[in-house]
Short mmCIF file of C-alpha atoms in Angstrom, two decimals:
data_model
loop_
_atom_site.label_atom_id
_atom_site.label_comp_id
_atom_site.label_asym_id
_atom_site.label_seq_id
_atom_site.Cartn_x
_atom_site.Cartn_y
_atom_site.Cartn_z
CA MET A 1 -33.39 12.48 -6.25
CA ALA A 2 -30.47 11.70 -8.54
CA THR A 3 -27.02 11.77 -7.03
CA THR A 4 -23.70 10.89 -8.58
CA ASN A 5 -20.04 11.36 -7.89
CA GLU A 6 -19.26 11.48 -11.54
CA PRO A 7 -15.97 11.17 -13.24
CA SER A 8 -14.47 8.04 -14.66
CA SER A 9 -13.68 4.90 -12.71
CA GLY A 10 -10.39 5.08 -10.86
CA SER A 11 -10.98 8.73 -10.04
CA TRP A 12 -10.39 10.16 -6.56
CA ASP A 13 -12.80 13.00 -7.19
CA ALA A 14 -15.01 13.20 -4.10
CA THR A 15 -17.40 15.79 -5.49
CA GLN A 16 -21.06 14.86 -5.14
CA TRP A 17 -23.28 16.02 -7.99
CA HIS A 18 -27.03 16.37 -8.23
CA GLU A 19 -28.95 16.48 -11.47
CA VAL A 20 -31.98 18.76 -11.21
CA LYS A 21 -35.34 17.08 -11.88
CA LYS A 22 -38.64 18.72 -12.81
CA GLY A 23 -40.27 20.52 -9.88
CA GLU A 24 -37.12 20.65 -7.74
CA THR A 25 -35.90 23.79 -6.01
CA LEU A 26 -32.66 24.48 -4.18
CA TRP A 27 -34.69 24.39 -0.97
CA LYS A 28 -35.97 20.87 -1.73
CA ILE A 29 -32.54 19.69 -2.74
CA ALA A 30 -31.07 21.05 0.50
CA GLU A 31 -33.82 19.28 2.44
CA HIS A 32 -32.90 16.02 0.75
CA TYR A 33 -29.16 16.22 1.45
CA TYR A 34 -29.10 18.18 4.70
CA GLY A 35 -32.58 17.70 6.14
CA ASP A 36 -32.95 21.47 6.34
CA GLY A 37 -34.07 23.59 3.36
CA SER A 38 -32.69 26.77 4.87
CA LEU A 39 -29.21 25.43 4.12
CA HIS A 40 -29.87 25.80 0.37
CA THR A 41 -27.49 28.78 0.39
CA LYS A 42 -24.62 26.29 0.86
CA ILE A 43 -25.53 24.68 -2.46
CA PHE A 44 -25.99 28.06 -4.10
CA GLU A 45 -22.57 29.25 -2.93
CA ALA A 46 -20.90 26.06 -4.13
CA ASN A 47 -22.37 26.59 -7.60
CA ARG A 48 -21.89 30.33 -8.04
CA ASP A 49 -19.96 29.64 -11.22
CA THR A 50 -23.16 28.40 -12.90
CA LEU A 51 -25.98 29.85 -10.75
CA LYS A 52 -26.73 33.55 -10.75
CA ASP A 53 -30.00 33.34 -8.82
CA PRO A 54 -30.92 30.70 -6.19
CA ASN A 55 -34.48 30.72 -7.50
CA LEU A 56 -33.45 29.95 -11.05
CA ILE A 57 -32.33 26.39 -11.63
CA ARG A 58 -33.17 24.37 -14.70
CA VAL A 59 -34.03 20.74 -15.30
CA GLY A 60 -30.94 18.68 -16.17
CA GLN A 61 -28.55 21.14 -14.55
CA ARG A 62 -25.81 19.48 -12.51
CA LEU A 63 -25.20 20.97 -9.11
CA ARG A 64 -22.26 20.40 -6.81
CA ILE A 65 -23.40 19.30 -3.33
CA PRO A 66 -20.88 20.47 -0.72
CA MET B 1 50.42 -67.80 -1.12
CA PRO B 2 54.08 -67.24 -0.14
CA LYS B 3 54.87 -64.85 2.65
CA SER B 4 56.38 -62.31 0.27
CA GLY B 5 53.10 -62.27 -1.73
CA TRP B 6 51.13 -61.32 1.42
CA PHE B 7 53.69 -58.63 2.07
CA TRP B 8 53.36 -57.02 -1.35
CA LYS B 9 49.58 -57.28 -1.34
CA GLY B 10 49.53 -55.44 2.00
CA ILE B 11 51.77 -52.74 0.60
CA SER B 12 49.60 -52.46 -2.45
CA ASN B 13 46.38 -52.12 -0.43
CA GLY B 14 48.03 -49.51 1.74
CA LEU B 15 49.03 -47.51 -1.29
CA VAL B 16 45.49 -47.66 -2.64
CA LEU B 17 44.14 -46.35 0.65
CA VAL B 18 46.71 -43.57 0.77
CA ALA B 19 45.95 -42.64 -2.83
CA ALA B 20 42.23 -42.56 -2.07
CA ALA B 21 42.80 -40.39 0.95
CA VAL B 22 45.05 -38.03 -1.01
CA THR B 23 42.46 -37.84 -3.77
CA LEU B 24 39.71 -37.07 -1.27
CA VAL B 25 41.73 -34.38 0.44
CA SER B 26 42.75 -32.82 -2.86
CA CYS B 27 39.13 -32.85 -4.04
CA GLU B 28 38.08 -31.14 -0.83
CA SER B 29 40.88 -28.63 -1.27
CA ALA B 30 39.85 -28.11 -4.87
CA ASP B 31 36.30 -27.26 -3.74
CA LYS B 32 37.40 -25.04 -0.90
CA ALA B 33 38.65 -22.11 -2.99
CA PRO B 34 35.55 -21.90 -5.21
CA ALA B 35 33.33 -22.21 -2.12
CA THR B 36 35.22 -19.38 -0.43
CA ALA B 37 34.90 -17.22 -3.54
CA ALA B 38 31.20 -18.07 -3.92
CA ILE B 39 30.43 -17.19 -0.31
CA THR B 40 32.29 -13.89 -0.67
CA ALA B 41 30.43 -13.14 -3.90
CA ALA B 42 27.08 -14.10 -2.33
CA GLN B 43 27.73 -11.86 0.65
CA GLY B 44 28.64 -9.01 -1.70
CA ALA B 45 25.51 -9.58 -3.79
CA ILE B 46 23.31 -9.43 -0.69
CA ASP B 47 25.09 -6.36 0.64
CA ALA B 48 24.53 -4.61 -2.69
CA VAL B 49 20.73 -4.89 -2.43
CA LYS B 50 20.31 -5.08 1.33
CA GLY B 51 19.37 -1.43 1.91
CA GLU B 52 16.34 -1.42 -0.40
CA ALA B 53 15.46 -5.07 0.24
CA ALA B 54 15.25 -4.52 4.00
CA LYS B 55 12.75 -1.71 3.38
CA TYR B 56 10.59 -3.28 0.70
CA VAL B 57 10.98 -7.10 0.77
CA PRO B 58 12.29 -7.89 4.29
CA ASP B 59 10.93 -11.45 4.34
CA GLN B 60 12.71 -12.37 1.11
CA LEU B 61 15.94 -10.80 2.38
CA SER B 62 15.67 -12.75 5.60
CA ALA B 63 15.18 -16.02 3.71
CA LEU B 64 18.20 -15.34 1.52
CA GLU B 65 20.38 -14.43 4.49
CA GLY B 66 19.30 -17.74 6.00
CA THR B 67 20.53 -19.59 2.92
CA LEU B 68 23.85 -17.76 3.09
CA ALA B 69 24.19 -18.66 6.77
CA SER B 70 23.55 -22.26 5.77
CA ALA B 71 26.30 -22.05 3.14
CA LYS B 72 28.71 -20.70 5.75
CA ALA B 73 27.75 -23.48 8.14
CA SER B 74 28.47 -26.09 5.45
CA PHE B 75 31.83 -24.44 4.84
CA GLU B 76 32.67 -24.61 8.53
CA LYS B 77 31.90 -28.33 8.43
CA GLN B 78 34.25 -28.59 5.43
CA ASP B 79 31.35 -29.64 3.21
CA TYR B 80 32.64 -27.38 0.45
CA LYS B 81 30.43 -28.82 -2.29
CA ALA B 82 27.27 -28.00 -0.34
CA ALA B 83 28.68 -24.59 0.62
CA LEU B 84 29.48 -23.84 -3.03
CA ALA B 85 26.03 -24.88 -4.25
CA SER B 86 24.21 -22.84 -1.59
CA ALA B 87 26.38 -19.76 -2.08
CA GLN B 88 25.93 -19.84 -5.88
CA ASP B 89 22.18 -20.09 -5.33
CA VAL B 90 22.28 -17.05 -3.03
CA ALA B 91 24.22 -14.95 -5.53
CA ALA B 92 21.67 -15.70 -8.25
CA LYS B 93 18.71 -15.03 -5.99
CA ALA B 94 20.22 -11.76 -4.72
CA LYS B 95 19.75 -10.31 -8.21
CA ASP B 96 16.08 -11.32 -8.11
CA LEU B 97 15.84 -9.79 -4.65
CA GLY B 98 17.09 -6.46 -6.00
CA SER B 99 14.50 -6.57 -8.77
CA ALA B 100 11.74 -7.51 -6.33
CA ALA B 101 12.67 -4.60 -4.05
CA ALA B 102 12.67 -2.17 -6.97
CA ALA B 103 9.28 -3.46 -8.15
CA LYS B 104 7.79 -3.17 -4.66
CA LYS B 105 9.21 0.34 -4.29
CA ALA B 106 7.63 1.38 -7.60
CA GLU B 107 4.31 -0.21 -6.60
CA LEU B 108 4.28 1.63 -3.25
CA ALA B 109 5.25 4.92 -4.92
CA LYS B 110 2.31 4.55 -7.30
CA SER B 111 -0.05 3.79 -4.40
CA TRP B 112 1.24 6.80 -2.52
CA GLU B 113 0.75 9.03 -5.52
CA GLY B 114 -2.93 8.07 -5.69
CA LEU B 115 -3.57 8.21 -1.96
CA SER B 116 -1.77 11.51 -1.43
CA GLY B 117 -3.78 13.09 -4.23
CA GLY B 118 -7.14 11.57 -3.28
CA LEU B 119 -7.30 11.47 0.50
CA PRO B 120 -7.14 15.23 1.07
CA GLN B 121 -10.06 15.60 -1.37
CA MET B 122 -12.08 13.01 0.53
CA ALA B 123 -11.25 14.61 3.88
CA GLU B 124 -12.23 18.03 2.57
CA ALA B 125 -15.56 16.73 1.22
CA ILE B 126 -16.36 15.00 4.51
CA LYS B 127 -15.46 18.09 6.54
CA SER B 128 -17.64 20.27 4.35
CA ARG B 129 -20.61 17.91 4.75
CA VAL B 130 -20.10 17.51 8.50
CA ASP B 131 -19.89 21.30 8.95
CA ILE B 132 -23.13 21.84 7.01
CA LEU B 133 -25.00 18.98 8.71
CA SER B 134 -23.91 20.36 12.10
CA GLN B 135 -25.89 23.50 11.25
CA SER B 136 -28.99 21.57 10.18
CA LYS B 137 -32.10 21.86 12.36
CA LYS B 138 -33.25 18.41 11.21
CA LEU B 139 -31.03 15.69 9.80
CA PRO B 140 -31.88 14.06 6.47
CA ALA B 141 -33.41 10.59 6.11
CA GLY B 142 -30.95 7.81 6.94
CA LEU B 143 -28.85 9.97 9.23
CA ASP B 144 -29.26 10.56 12.97
CA LYS B 145 -27.32 12.48 15.58
CA ASP B 146 -25.29 9.43 16.65
CA LYS B 147 -24.21 8.72 13.08
CA LEU B 148 -23.20 12.34 12.61
CA GLU B 149 -21.15 12.31 15.83
CA SER B 150 -19.55 9.06 14.73
CA ALA B 151 -18.66 10.64 11.38
CA LYS B 152 -17.10 13.63 13.18
CA ALA B 153 -14.95 11.27 15.26
CA GLY B 154 -14.10 9.33 12.10
CA LEU B 155 -12.97 12.55 10.39
CA ALA B 156 -10.65 13.35 13.31
CA SER B 157 -9.24 9.83 13.15
CA LEU B 158 -8.72 10.03 9.40
CA ASN B 159 -6.92 13.36 9.72
CA GLN B 160 -4.69 11.88 12.43
CA SER B 161 -3.84 8.84 10.28
CA TRP B 162 -3.16 11.08 7.31
CA THR B 163 -0.83 13.30 9.36
CA GLU B 164 1.07 10.21 10.51
CA ALA B 165 1.19 8.83 6.97
CA SER B 166 2.64 12.10 5.67
CA ALA B 167 5.25 12.11 8.45
CA ALA B 168 6.24 8.52 7.63
CA PHE B 169 6.56 9.44 3.97
CA GLN B 170 8.72 12.48 4.81
CA SER B 171 11.03 10.25 6.85
CA GLY B 172 11.36 7.82 3.94
CA ASN B 173 9.35 5.00 5.51
CA MET B 174 7.19 4.25 2.48
CA THR B 175 5.73 0.98 3.78
CA ASP B 176 4.51 2.61 6.99
CA ALA B 177 3.26 5.65 5.06
CA ILE B 178 1.13 3.47 2.79
CA ALA B 179 -0.22 1.43 5.73
CA LYS B 180 -1.29 4.58 7.56
CA ALA B 181 -2.72 6.14 4.41
CA GLN B 182 -4.74 2.96 3.80
CA ALA B 183 -6.10 3.24 7.35
CA ALA B 184 -7.05 6.86 6.64
CA LYS B 185 -8.74 5.79 3.41
CA ALA B 186 -10.76 3.09 5.19
CA LYS B 187 -11.92 5.67 7.73
CA ALA B 188 -12.82 8.13 4.96
CA VAL B 189 -14.89 5.48 3.17
CA GLU B 190 -16.64 4.66 6.45
CA CYS B 191 -17.47 8.34 7.06
CA MET B 192 -18.73 8.94 3.52
CA THR B 193 -20.92 5.85 3.65
CA ALA B 194 -22.39 6.90 7.01
CA LEU B 195 -23.11 10.38 5.64
CA ASN B 196 -24.76 8.97 2.49
CA MET B 197 -22.04 10.46 0.32
CA PRO B 198 -20.86 8.60 -2.79
CA VAL B 199 -17.39 7.08 -2.36
CA PRO B 200 -14.84 7.93 -5.11
CA GLU B 201 -14.21 5.02 -7.48
CA ALA B 202 -10.50 4.90 -6.68
CA ALA B 203 -11.20 4.49 -2.95
CA LYS B 204 -13.48 1.48 -3.37
#
C-alpha cells in the first residue's frame, strides 16, 4: 500500500494520501489503515469531492485518508 | 657639599614630589568627568534596549549589566581609567544587544507563525484518526489497544500544551509560547508516529 503526506518539504500539511493500486477497493484500503473494512465510508466521505460512488475508484487516484 | 646645597636639593626634591602629586591628581580629575559621562551614557544605552533584551536575550543583558556594575565599582575606587574603558565598552555592546534582541524576536515570530499554522492541522488529523480507530472492530497491523490509548492521552496533552502556548502568546510571552508550542509539536509527532501516520515535513 502506498502512503504519502505529499506537499513540498517544509510543509505543515498533515493530510495523509493514498494512491490507489490495481485490485484495491475502499474496503481493502480501510482495512489497511483502520483494521476494519466497514470504516471505508470514512474514506469515501473524506473524498466526496472526487468520488461519486464508493465502488468506483480508479488506479492512480489519490485518496485522502482521514 | 655645603649645607646650603643640601637645603636647596631638599627643596627641589620636595617640589618634584609635589608636582608629581599634582599631576597625578589632575590626571585623575581629568579622567573623572569622561568616566562619569561614559557611565551615564552606558546606563542610558542599556535602559534603551532593556525591555526587549530582558525578554529575548536575558543572558546577554545580564552579562552587560555585570560589566556596567564593574565600571561603577572601578569609579567608586577612583580608578577612572578602568571605569571609562568598561563603560565605553558597555555603550558599544548595548547597541549589539538591541540588534540581538530584535533578531531573536524576529526568529521567534517566524517560528510561531509556522507552529500556529501547522499544529492545529496536526491535532485535527490525529483527532480524526483516533476517532475512526476508536470505532474499529480490529486495529490495523502495527497498532494495538495500548498504543491507541497512549495516542489518545498524547492528543489530550498536545491540546493542553497548545492551549497554554496560545495563552502565553496572547500575554506577549513569546519565549514561553514557543517553548510550549514545541512541546505540543513533539507530542503531535509522537502520536502520529504511534498511529503510523506520516509526519509533516515542517514538524520533523
